[in-house]
Each structure stands twice: as structure tokens, then as C-alpha cells.
Amino acid sequence: MGRKWKKQHKMKEGAENRVQRPKKERPPTTNYEELIRENKDFETYYKAQKIVPEEEWDAFIVCMKENLPAAFRLTGNKNMARSLLHVMKKTFFEPLSQLVPPELTQEELDAGEEPVKPLKPVCLPWYPDNLAWQLNLTRRNIRRCEAYWQLHQFLISETETGNISRQEAVSMIPPLVLDVQPHHKILDMCAAPGSKTAQLIEFLHSSEDELSAAIPQGIVVANDADNRRCYMLTHQAKRLQSPAIIITNHDAAFMPNIHHTRKDGSVGPIKFDRILCDVPCSGDGTMRKNFDVWTKWNPVNGANLHGLQLRIARRGLEMLTVGGRLVYSTCSLNPLENEAIIQRLLVEADGSVQLVNVSDQLPGLKFVPGLEDWILMNREMEMIKSVEEIPVKNTNLFNKHLFPPSPEIREKLKLGRCSA
Ligand SMILES: C[S@@+](CC[C@H](N)C(=O)[O-])C[C@H]1O[C@@H](n2cnc3c(N)ncnc32)[C@H](O)[C@@H]1O
């Protein structure tokens, strides 16, 4: 309340000194909250793909239309993170979950305002040491309730000092399944803005030994093709003050080798122990946050990106050491951007690369196994079941590699080990 009043008061004071200029006509701005969250083609496409069990479809669509709750991680040294978690629970979470938010006036109720919901912090059970949380802290709640505003300010200041990192829950998963050890040489191929890079750096510094925790043996090379976005990476790295990070600015599909002197004195290209391949994608898994995807979605966006995604992942495999691990991830639900890429890599590698089963690595995480069969559709929503059925108008868009594996090789590939 205090803040709201201060804001109004300040505005009035400022208004007295302001020179009155004629108002310019501004183009109407998009109110993202009000964008219609519906796309029949999206529903038809993904229902046909059977991306969730049939009985879960209705709940899935309802969930996709809801706003994504804010999530964050407590970062840095584990002891410090645990202490901060203790302070946060005692000072904010426990008192706020008892708090009755302010009631609305009749005027506000008449204007259709919704009451502030009680704060329900959710600890993400699959994140190690209870260090990742989700909060239903909306902008409206922060505006209306002083105690929520204070929590919000606390989160902002701890983020600025690097003790907290705001990051979507699903985005925390790929670095976790990469299974990083402090001595690993890690390549993050498409790293900006760097929330996953930050996790990788933290894992490098997670040794119990104080000296190794401060100066780890391993290193993270964080790359992005976009020069401006590389500056975001620099900002992330600077916040963490790690000596173990190199930032590069290359097209990851043509990532150059980095040469180093080996222990035996010979010089050669670095082979990485761990590679994160978080490629550019259609982003249709981010609709709960990026509402405009609802209006822009069409079934061919995924096919358009397949080539670039494959070239990046393929280069990743070339730079991986024998016995190393590469995690391929997107924020898309589309099998053409996910399972079809993995299928192609496995077929090309002809047995020298295999999909690892990580299903028990994050206990408590709800996921569905990767698809072993899927359907292609063009912009007109015509189903294309085989190469022979590709219409002439779509020969530039679709090719034989986008189709699901034949029954003969399906079992060998084990695409069910992918997850969504
Ligand atoms: C999904 S975002 C990566 C998000 C990032 N991993 C994170 O967690 O913050 C994809 C990134 O790929 C970059 N990118 C696009 N094409 C690329 C290419 N050919 N090589 C390397 N990076 C590329 C984009 O600039 C973008 O920053």
C-alpha cells in the first residue's frame, strides 16, 4: 500500500514541474496477458502426435493456458545457499503462508479485481538439496500487498548479488542430467543468455575441497552465435566471479577446434567431457510464458529448424571425448526438433553413440518418454505419412530424415529414453 501511495504521490509532484507538450499518437501496444491462448492447429497436431497419454490431454491443454509460475535457484557455495534458504523460509515463506492478503474494496470487486492469493512456495523435489523453488508471486500481488513487495525486493537484491538465479524450472534440467564433475571440460554450444551456463559453472565449483572449489580443474567454454547475446553471457559469468569460463562467439555448427598442450607435451584439439547442446528452436514449449506463440504457431516451424539443429548437434558429437556425455535440449514439443534429430545422430553414428537412460537421475520429476513414432503435417494440416506422400509444394521443407524410424530399427534406437 505504502509503495502504491508513494508512487501516486511522486507522480503528482512531478506533474507540477512538467512542461505540457501535445500528446503524440502512439501505436496500440500488445497486451500479452490478453492474447487469446488458443490454436486449433496446435491442438490437432499434438493430439495426433500423442505427446501425452490420451487421458491426460485435457489437463495438459488447461495447463498450457495457465501462466507459468516464477522459479528460481539458490546459487553458489552449498553452505551459503543452505543458510540463505533458512533465512528465506523463516523471514518470508513461513510468515507469508499464514498471512491473509488484504481484502478488496467493493469498488475494486465491482471493477472485476481478483483477490490476492495466499503465497504457496513450492520446492522442486528433483532439484538437489531443496535449492530450487517456484512461487505464485504475480505482479498484481506485489502491487497490492506490502509483504509480498518486500519478498520481491529481497529476491531482486539477492539476484543482483548472484545468490539467487531466476530460471524456469524446466530449463534447470539439462545441466542436471549432464552429470558434471569439477574436473570436466564442458562446452555449452548455444549458451546465451546463460542461465544453464551459470548452473554448469556452479557444478564446477561444487567440490568439497575448498581450494578446488575456488579454482576448479575443469572449465566451461560458453559459446553463442549472437554477438550481442554474448555480452549477456559475460554479465552472467561476471556475477559468479569464476576463473573457469571462456566465452566464444561462433556459429556452433562450425565451432572451431581449440588446441591445447596435453600432459605428455603433445598439442591437439580439446575434446570435451560434457557438451550442452541447447539449440535454437520454435519454442512452442514456452507458451505459458511467451503468449504470442499461441497466435504464431504453425506445424512447419519445427521442420524449418531441423537442419540447423542437426548441424549443431552433429558438430557437438565431433567435439566430444570418447566416454563423454552430450545433452541435446530444446524448448519445443515438436518431435521434428527433438526425437528426429536424435534419431539422425544415432543412425549416422552407427553404434558409436548411444542414448543413456537417465530416467532415475532426478527422482520426483514428472516426464513422458520420447516418441518412437510421429506424424508430419504441412501448413494446410495435411498428414504426410511417408516420403512418397510428400506433396511437390513441400519438397523443400520435408525429407526422408524427418520421418519416424522404421519398425526394424526402432527397438535399437531406444528413442523412448528421450524425455519431455
Ligand atoms: C534456446 S537459446 C539458448 C538458451 C541458453 N542455453 C540458456 O539456458 O540461457 C538458443 C541460443 O542459440 C543461439 N544460436 C542461434 N543459432 C546459433 C548457432 N548457429 N550457433 C550458436 N548459437 C546459436 C541464439 O543466439 C540463442 O542465444
Coordinates of C-alpha atoms and ligand atoms in Angstrom, one line a residue:
M1 CA 0.0 0.0 0.0
G2 CA 2.8 2.4 1.1
R3 CA 4.6 1.9 -2.2
K4 CA 1.4 2.4 -4.2
W5 CA 0.7 5.7 -2.4
K6 CA 4.4 6.9 -2.8
K7 CA 4.2 6.2 -6.5
Q8 CA 1.0 8.2 -7.0
H9 CA 2.3 11.0 -4.8
K10 CA 5.6 11.2 -6.7
M11 CA 3.8 11.3 -9.9
K12 CA 1.7 14.2 -8.8
E13 CA 4.7 16.2 -7.5
G14 CA 6.5 15.6 -10.8
A15 CA 3.4 16.6 -12.8
E16 CA 3.6 20.2 -11.4
N17 CA 7.1 20.7 -12.9
R18 CA 6.4 19.1 -16.2
V19 CA 6.2 21.1 -19.4
Q20 CA 2.9 20.3 -21.1
R21 CA 3.5 19.0 -24.6
P22 CA 0.8 18.0 -27.1
K23 CA 0.4 14.2 -26.8
K24 CA 1.7 12.2 -29.7
E25 CA -0.5 9.4 -31.1
R26 CA 1.2 6.1 -30.1
P27 CA 0.6 2.8 -32.0
P28 CA -1.5 0.5 -29.9
T29 CA 0.7 -1.8 -27.8
T30 CA 0.0 -5.6 -27.5
N31 CA -1.3 -6.6 -24.1
Y32 CA 0.3 -10.0 -23.9
E33 CA -1.8 -11.1 -21.0
E34 CA -4.9 -10.7 -23.1
L35 CA -3.7 -12.6 -26.2
I36 CA -6.1 -15.4 -26.9
R37 CA -4.5 -18.7 -25.8
E38 CA -6.0 -20.9 -28.4
N39 CA -4.7 -22.5 -31.6
K40 CA -6.8 -25.3 -33.1
D41 CA -3.9 -26.5 -35.4
F42 CA -1.6 -26.8 -32.4
E43 CA -4.1 -29.0 -30.6
T44 CA -4.8 -31.1 -33.7
Y45 CA -1.0 -31.6 -34.4
Y46 CA 0.0 -32.5 -30.8
K47 CA -3.1 -34.7 -30.2
A48 CA -2.1 -36.6 -33.3
Q49 CA 1.5 -36.9 -32.0
K50 CA 0.2 -38.4 -28.7
I51 CA 2.7 -36.3 -26.8
V52 CA 0.8 -37.1 -23.6
P53 CA -1.4 -40.1 -22.7
E54 CA -4.9 -39.6 -24.1
E55 CA -6.5 -39.4 -20.6
E56 CA -4.1 -36.5 -19.7
W57 CA -4.8 -34.4 -22.8
D58 CA -7.5 -32.1 -21.3
A59 CA -5.4 -31.4 -18.2
F60 CA -2.4 -30.8 -20.5
I61 CA -4.2 -28.2 -22.6
V62 CA -5.6 -26.4 -19.5
C63 CA -2.1 -26.3 -18.0
M64 CA -0.6 -24.9 -21.2
K65 CA -3.0 -22.0 -21.0
E66 CA -2.1 -21.1 -17.4
N67 CA 0.7 -18.5 -16.6
L68 CA 4.0 -20.1 -15.7
P69 CA 4.9 -19.6 -12.0
A70 CA 8.2 -17.8 -11.4
A71 CA 11.0 -20.2 -10.4
F72 CA 14.5 -19.6 -9.0
R73 CA 17.6 -21.3 -7.7
L74 CA 19.8 -20.6 -4.8
T75 CA 23.2 -20.5 -6.2
G76 CA 26.9 -20.5 -5.2
N77 CA 28.6 -22.4 -2.4
K78 CA 26.3 -25.1 -0.9
N79 CA 26.7 -23.9 2.7
M80 CA 25.9 -20.4 1.8
A81 CA 22.9 -21.4 -0.3
R82 CA 21.6 -23.5 2.6
S83 CA 21.9 -20.6 5.0
L84 CA 20.2 -18.3 2.6
L85 CA 17.4 -20.8 2.2
H86 CA 17.0 -21.0 6.0
V87 CA 16.7 -17.1 6.2
M88 CA 14.2 -17.0 3.3
K89 CA 12.0 -19.6 4.9
K90 CA 12.0 -18.0 8.3
T91 CA 11.7 -14.4 7.2
F92 CA 9.3 -14.8 4.2
F93 CA 7.9 -18.2 3.3
E94 CA 6.6 -19.2 6.8
P95 CA 5.1 -15.8 7.8
L96 CA 3.7 -15.2 4.3
S97 CA 1.9 -18.5 4.1
Q98 CA 0.0 -17.6 7.3
L99 CA -0.8 -14.0 6.0
V100 CA -4.3 -13.1 5.0
P101 CA -3.9 -10.9 2.0
P102 CA -5.7 -7.5 2.0
E103 CA -9.4 -7.7 1.2
L104 CA -10.7 -5.9 -1.8
T105 CA -13.0 -2.8 -1.5
Q106 CA -16.5 -3.0 -3.0
E107 CA -15.3 -0.6 -5.8
E108 CA -12.4 -3.0 -6.7
L109 CA -14.7 -6.0 -6.6
D110 CA -17.2 -4.2 -8.9
A111 CA -14.3 -3.5 -11.2
G112 CA -13.6 -7.2 -11.5
E113 CA -10.4 -7.3 -9.5
E114 CA -9.4 -10.7 -8.2
P115 CA -8.3 -11.2 -4.6
V116 CA -4.6 -11.8 -3.8
K117 CA -4.0 -15.5 -3.5
P118 CA -2.0 -16.7 -0.4
L119 CA 1.6 -17.4 -1.1
K120 CA 2.4 -21.0 -1.8
P121 CA 6.1 -21.6 -2.3
V122 CA 6.8 -25.0 -3.9
C123 CA 10.1 -26.7 -3.5
L124 CA 11.1 -28.5 -6.7
P125 CA 11.6 -32.0 -5.4
W126 CA 14.0 -33.2 -8.1
Y127 CA 16.5 -30.4 -7.6
P128 CA 19.4 -31.4 -5.3
D129 CA 19.4 -30.0 -1.7
N130 CA 16.0 -28.2 -2.0
L131 CA 17.7 -25.3 -3.7
A132 CA 15.1 -24.7 -6.4
W133 CA 11.7 -23.1 -5.8
Q134 CA 8.6 -22.0 -7.6
L135 CA 6.4 -19.0 -6.4
N136 CA 3.0 -17.8 -7.4
L137 CA 4.1 -14.2 -7.0
T138 CA 2.3 -12.2 -9.6
R139 CA 2.8 -8.5 -10.4
R140 CA -0.7 -7.8 -9.1
N141 CA 0.1 -9.5 -5.8
I142 CA 3.3 -7.5 -5.4
R143 CA 1.4 -4.2 -6.2
R144 CA -1.4 -4.9 -3.7
C145 CA 0.4 -6.4 -0.7
E146 CA 3.3 -4.8 1.1
A147 CA 4.7 -8.1 2.5
Y148 CA 4.8 -9.6 -1.0
W149 CA 6.5 -6.5 -2.3
Q150 CA 9.2 -6.9 0.4
L151 CA 9.8 -10.5 -0.7
H152 CA 10.0 -9.3 -4.3
Q153 CA 12.6 -6.7 -3.3
F154 CA 14.6 -9.3 -1.4
L155 CA 14.6 -11.6 -4.4
I156 CA 15.8 -8.8 -6.7
S157 CA 18.7 -7.8 -4.4
E158 CA 19.8 -11.4 -3.9
T159 CA 19.7 -11.9 -7.7
E160 CA 21.8 -8.8 -8.2
T161 CA 24.4 -10.1 -5.8
G162 CA 24.4 -13.5 -7.5
N163 CA 22.9 -15.5 -4.6
I164 CA 19.7 -16.3 -6.5
S165 CA 19.2 -17.1 -10.2
R166 CA 15.8 -16.7 -11.8
Q167 CA 15.3 -19.6 -14.1
E168 CA 12.4 -21.6 -15.4
A169 CA 12.0 -25.0 -13.7
V170 CA 12.4 -27.0 -17.0
S171 CA 15.5 -25.0 -18.0
M172 CA 17.3 -26.4 -14.9
I173 CA 17.0 -30.0 -16.1
P174 CA 19.6 -30.3 -19.0
P175 CA 22.6 -29.2 -16.9
L176 CA 21.5 -31.6 -14.1
V177 CA 21.4 -34.7 -16.4
L178 CA 24.7 -33.7 -17.9
D179 CA 26.2 -35.0 -14.6
V180 CA 29.1 -32.5 -14.4
Q181 CA 32.2 -33.2 -12.2
P182 CA 34.5 -30.4 -11.1
H183 CA 37.4 -31.7 -13.3
H184 CA 35.3 -31.7 -16.5
K185 CA 36.0 -29.7 -19.7
I186 CA 32.5 -28.5 -20.7
L187 CA 31.2 -26.9 -23.9
D188 CA 27.9 -25.0 -23.9
M189 CA 27.3 -24.6 -27.6
C190 CA 24.3 -22.2 -27.6
A191 CA 24.7 -20.6 -24.3
A192 CA 23.1 -17.1 -24.2
P193 CA 21.6 -15.6 -22.1
G194 CA 23.4 -18.1 -19.8
S195 CA 21.1 -19.5 -17.2
K196 CA 22.3 -23.0 -17.9
T197 CA 25.9 -21.8 -18.2
A198 CA 25.6 -20.4 -14.7
Q199 CA 24.5 -23.9 -13.4
L200 CA 27.4 -25.5 -15.2
I201 CA 29.9 -23.1 -13.6
E202 CA 28.3 -23.8 -10.2
F203 CA 28.8 -27.5 -10.6
L204 CA 32.4 -27.0 -11.5
H205 CA 32.9 -25.1 -8.2
S206 CA 31.0 -27.7 -6.1
S207 CA 34.0 -29.7 -4.8
E208 CA 34.0 -30.3 -1.0
D209 CA 37.7 -29.3 -1.0
E210 CA 37.9 -25.5 -0.5
L211 CA 40.8 -24.9 -2.9
S212 CA 39.4 -27.0 -5.7
A213 CA 36.0 -25.3 -5.1
A214 CA 37.6 -21.9 -5.6
I215 CA 39.8 -22.8 -8.6
P216 CA 38.4 -26.0 -10.2
Q217 CA 40.4 -28.2 -12.5
G218 CA 37.7 -28.1 -15.2
I219 CA 36.5 -25.3 -17.5
V220 CA 33.3 -24.1 -19.2
V221 CA 33.5 -22.8 -22.8
A222 CA 30.3 -20.9 -23.3
N223 CA 29.5 -20.1 -27.0
D224 CA 26.8 -18.2 -28.8
A225 CA 26.5 -17.1 -32.4
D226 CA 24.8 -13.8 -31.5
N227 CA 27.5 -11.2 -30.6
R228 CA 25.1 -9.1 -28.5
R229 CA 23.8 -12.1 -26.6
C230 CA 27.5 -13.0 -25.8
Y231 CA 27.5 -9.8 -23.6
M232 CA 24.7 -11.3 -21.6
L233 CA 26.9 -14.4 -21.0
T234 CA 29.7 -12.1 -19.9
H235 CA 27.3 -10.5 -17.4
Q236 CA 26.3 -13.9 -16.0
A237 CA 29.9 -15.1 -15.7
K238 CA 31.0 -11.8 -14.0
R239 CA 28.2 -12.2 -11.4
L240 CA 29.6 -15.7 -10.5
Q241 CA 33.3 -14.5 -10.4
S242 CA 34.6 -17.8 -11.8
P243 CA 38.1 -18.1 -13.2
A244 CA 37.0 -21.2 -15.1
I245 CA 35.0 -19.7 -18.0
I246 CA 35.8 -18.8 -21.6
I247 CA 33.2 -17.1 -23.8
T248 CA 33.3 -17.6 -27.6
N249 CA 31.3 -16.1 -30.4
H250 CA 30.9 -18.7 -33.2
D251 CA 28.3 -20.4 -35.3
A252 CA 28.2 -23.7 -33.3
A253 CA 27.6 -25.7 -36.4
F254 CA 31.2 -24.7 -37.5
M255 CA 32.7 -24.5 -34.0
P256 CA 36.5 -24.4 -34.4
N257 CA 38.7 -26.8 -32.5
I258 CA 40.5 -25.3 -29.5
H259 CA 44.1 -26.6 -29.3
H260 CA 45.9 -27.3 -26.0
T261 CA 49.1 -28.9 -24.8
R262 CA 48.4 -32.3 -23.3
K263 CA 50.1 -33.7 -20.2
D264 CA 52.5 -35.6 -22.5
G265 CA 53.6 -32.4 -24.2
S266 CA 51.8 -33.1 -27.5
V267 CA 49.4 -30.4 -28.9
G268 CA 46.0 -31.2 -30.1
P269 CA 42.3 -30.2 -30.1
I270 CA 40.4 -30.2 -26.8
K271 CA 37.9 -33.0 -26.6
F272 CA 35.1 -32.1 -24.2
D273 CA 33.9 -34.4 -21.4
R274 CA 30.5 -32.8 -21.3
I275 CA 28.6 -30.9 -24.0
L276 CA 25.3 -29.0 -23.7
C277 CA 23.5 -28.5 -27.0
D278 CA 20.6 -26.2 -26.1
V279 CA 19.8 -25.3 -29.7
P280 CA 17.6 -22.5 -31.2
C281 CA 14.1 -23.9 -31.6
S282 CA 10.5 -23.0 -32.4
G283 CA 9.9 -22.5 -28.6
D284 CA 6.3 -23.9 -28.5
G285 CA 7.0 -25.4 -25.1
T286 CA 7.2 -21.8 -23.8
M287 CA 3.6 -20.8 -24.5
R288 CA 2.9 -20.4 -20.7
K289 CA 5.3 -17.5 -20.7
N290 CA 5.5 -16.3 -24.3
F291 CA 1.8 -16.0 -25.1
D292 CA 2.4 -14.7 -28.7
V293 CA 3.5 -18.3 -29.7
W294 CA -0.3 -19.2 -29.5
T295 CA -1.0 -16.9 -32.4
K296 CA 2.2 -17.5 -34.4
W297 CA 2.3 -21.3 -34.1
N298 CA 2.1 -23.4 -37.3
P299 CA 3.1 -27.1 -37.9
V300 CA 6.1 -26.3 -40.2
N301 CA 8.1 -24.1 -37.8
G302 CA 9.8 -27.3 -36.5
A303 CA 10.7 -28.7 -39.9
N304 CA 12.3 -25.4 -40.8
L305 CA 14.8 -25.6 -37.9
H306 CA 15.7 -29.3 -38.2
G307 CA 18.7 -28.7 -40.4
L308 CA 20.4 -26.1 -38.2
Q309 CA 19.7 -28.1 -35.1
L310 CA 21.2 -31.2 -36.6
R311 CA 24.3 -29.4 -37.8
I312 CA 24.9 -28.0 -34.3
A313 CA 24.4 -31.4 -32.5
R314 CA 26.5 -33.2 -35.1
R315 CA 29.4 -30.8 -34.5
G316 CA 28.9 -31.3 -30.8
L317 CA 29.4 -35.1 -31.1
E318 CA 32.6 -34.5 -33.1
M319 CA 34.0 -32.4 -30.2
L320 CA 33.0 -34.9 -27.5
T321 CA 35.6 -37.2 -25.9
V322 CA 35.2 -41.0 -26.0
G323 CA 33.1 -41.9 -23.0
G324 CA 31.8 -38.3 -22.7
R325 CA 28.2 -37.1 -22.4
L326 CA 26.2 -34.7 -24.7
V327 CA 22.8 -33.4 -23.7
Y328 CA 20.6 -32.2 -26.5
S329 CA 17.7 -29.9 -25.5
T330 CA 15.1 -27.5 -26.9
C331 CA 12.1 -25.6 -25.5
S332 CA 9.9 -27.2 -28.2
L333 CA 7.5 -30.1 -28.0
N334 CA 7.9 -30.9 -31.7
P335 CA 9.4 -34.4 -32.5
L336 CA 10.9 -33.0 -35.7
E337 CA 13.1 -30.8 -33.5
N338 CA 13.8 -33.4 -30.8
E339 CA 13.4 -37.2 -31.5
A340 CA 14.0 -36.8 -35.3
I341 CA 17.4 -35.1 -34.5
I342 CA 18.4 -37.8 -32.0
Q343 CA 17.3 -40.5 -34.5
R344 CA 19.5 -39.0 -37.2
L345 CA 22.6 -38.7 -34.9
L346 CA 22.2 -42.3 -33.8
V347 CA 21.8 -43.6 -37.3
E348 CA 24.8 -41.6 -38.6
A349 CA 27.0 -42.6 -35.6
D350 CA 26.2 -46.3 -36.4
G351 CA 26.7 -47.7 -32.9
S352 CA 29.5 -45.4 -31.6
V353 CA 26.9 -43.2 -29.8
Q354 CA 24.1 -44.4 -27.6
L355 CA 21.2 -42.9 -25.7
V356 CA 21.7 -43.1 -21.9
N357 CA 18.8 -43.9 -19.7
V358 CA 18.6 -41.0 -17.2
S359 CA 15.0 -41.7 -16.0
D360 CA 16.0 -42.3 -12.4
Q361 CA 18.5 -39.4 -12.2
L362 CA 16.0 -36.8 -11.0
P363 CA 13.6 -38.6 -8.5
G364 CA 10.3 -36.7 -8.3
L365 CA 10.4 -35.2 -11.8
K366 CA 7.3 -36.0 -13.8
F367 CA 8.1 -36.5 -17.5
V368 CA 6.9 -38.5 -20.5
P369 CA 9.2 -40.8 -22.5
G370 CA 10.3 -39.7 -26.0
L371 CA 8.2 -40.6 -29.0
E372 CA 9.1 -43.6 -31.2
D373 CA 6.5 -42.7 -33.8
W374 CA 5.2 -39.4 -35.1
I375 CA 3.4 -37.7 -37.9
L376 CA 4.3 -35.0 -40.4
M377 CA 1.9 -32.2 -41.3
N378 CA 2.2 -29.3 -43.7
R379 CA 0.8 -25.8 -43.3
E380 CA -2.5 -26.9 -44.6
M381 CA -2.6 -29.6 -41.9
E382 CA -2.5 -32.4 -44.4
M383 CA -1.0 -35.5 -42.9
I384 CA 2.1 -36.9 -44.7
K385 CA 2.8 -40.5 -43.7
S386 CA 5.7 -41.4 -45.9
V387 CA 8.4 -39.9 -48.3
E388 CA 6.2 -40.9 -51.2
E389 CA 3.4 -38.8 -49.9
I390 CA 5.4 -35.5 -49.7
P391 CA 3.4 -33.1 -51.9
V392 CA 5.5 -31.4 -54.6
K393 CA 4.9 -28.0 -52.9
N394 CA 6.6 -29.3 -49.8
T395 CA 9.7 -31.0 -51.2
N396 CA 11.9 -28.1 -50.0
L397 CA 10.5 -28.5 -46.5
F398 CA 10.3 -32.2 -45.8
N399 CA 12.8 -35.0 -46.5
K400 CA 13.2 -38.7 -45.6
H401 CA 15.1 -37.9 -42.4
L402 CA 12.2 -36.3 -40.7
F403 CA 10.1 -39.4 -40.6
P404 CA 10.0 -41.7 -37.6
P405 CA 12.2 -44.8 -37.5
S406 CA 11.2 -47.9 -39.4
P407 CA 9.9 -50.8 -37.2
E408 CA 13.2 -52.7 -37.9
I409 CA 15.5 -50.1 -36.2
R410 CA 13.0 -48.7 -33.7
E411 CA 14.0 -51.0 -30.9
K412 CA 17.7 -50.5 -31.5
L413 CA 17.5 -46.7 -31.2
K414 CA 15.5 -46.6 -27.9
L415 CA 14.1 -43.1 -28.6
G416 CA 11.9 -43.6 -25.5
R417 CA 15.0 -42.6 -23.5
C418 CA 14.5 -39.0 -24.7
S419 CA 12.0 -37.2 -22.4
A420 CA 9.6 -34.3 -22.4
Ligands
LIG1 C1 17.5 -21.6 -26.6 S1 18.6 -20.3 -26.7 C2 19.8 -20.8 -25.5 C3 19.4 -20.6 -24.1 C4 20.6 -20.8 -23.1 N1 21.2 -22.1 -23.3 C5 20.2 -20.6 -21.7 O1 19.8 -21.5 -21.0 O2 20.2 -19.4 -21.3 C6 19.4 -20.6 -28.2 C7 20.6 -19.7 -28.4 O3 21.2 -20.2 -29.6 C8 21.9 -19.1 -30.2 N2 22.1 -19.5 -31.6 C9 21.3 -19.5 -32.7 N3 21.9 -20.0 -33.8 C10 23.2 -20.4 -33.3 C11 24.3 -21.0 -33.9 N4 24.3 -21.4 -35.2 N5 25.4 -21.3 -33.2 C12 25.4 -20.9 -31.9 N6 24.4 -20.3 -31.3 C13 23.3 -20.1 -32.0 C14 20.9 -18.0 -30.1 O4 21.6 -16.7 -30.2 C15 20.4 -18.2 -28.6 O5 21.1 -17.5 -27.7

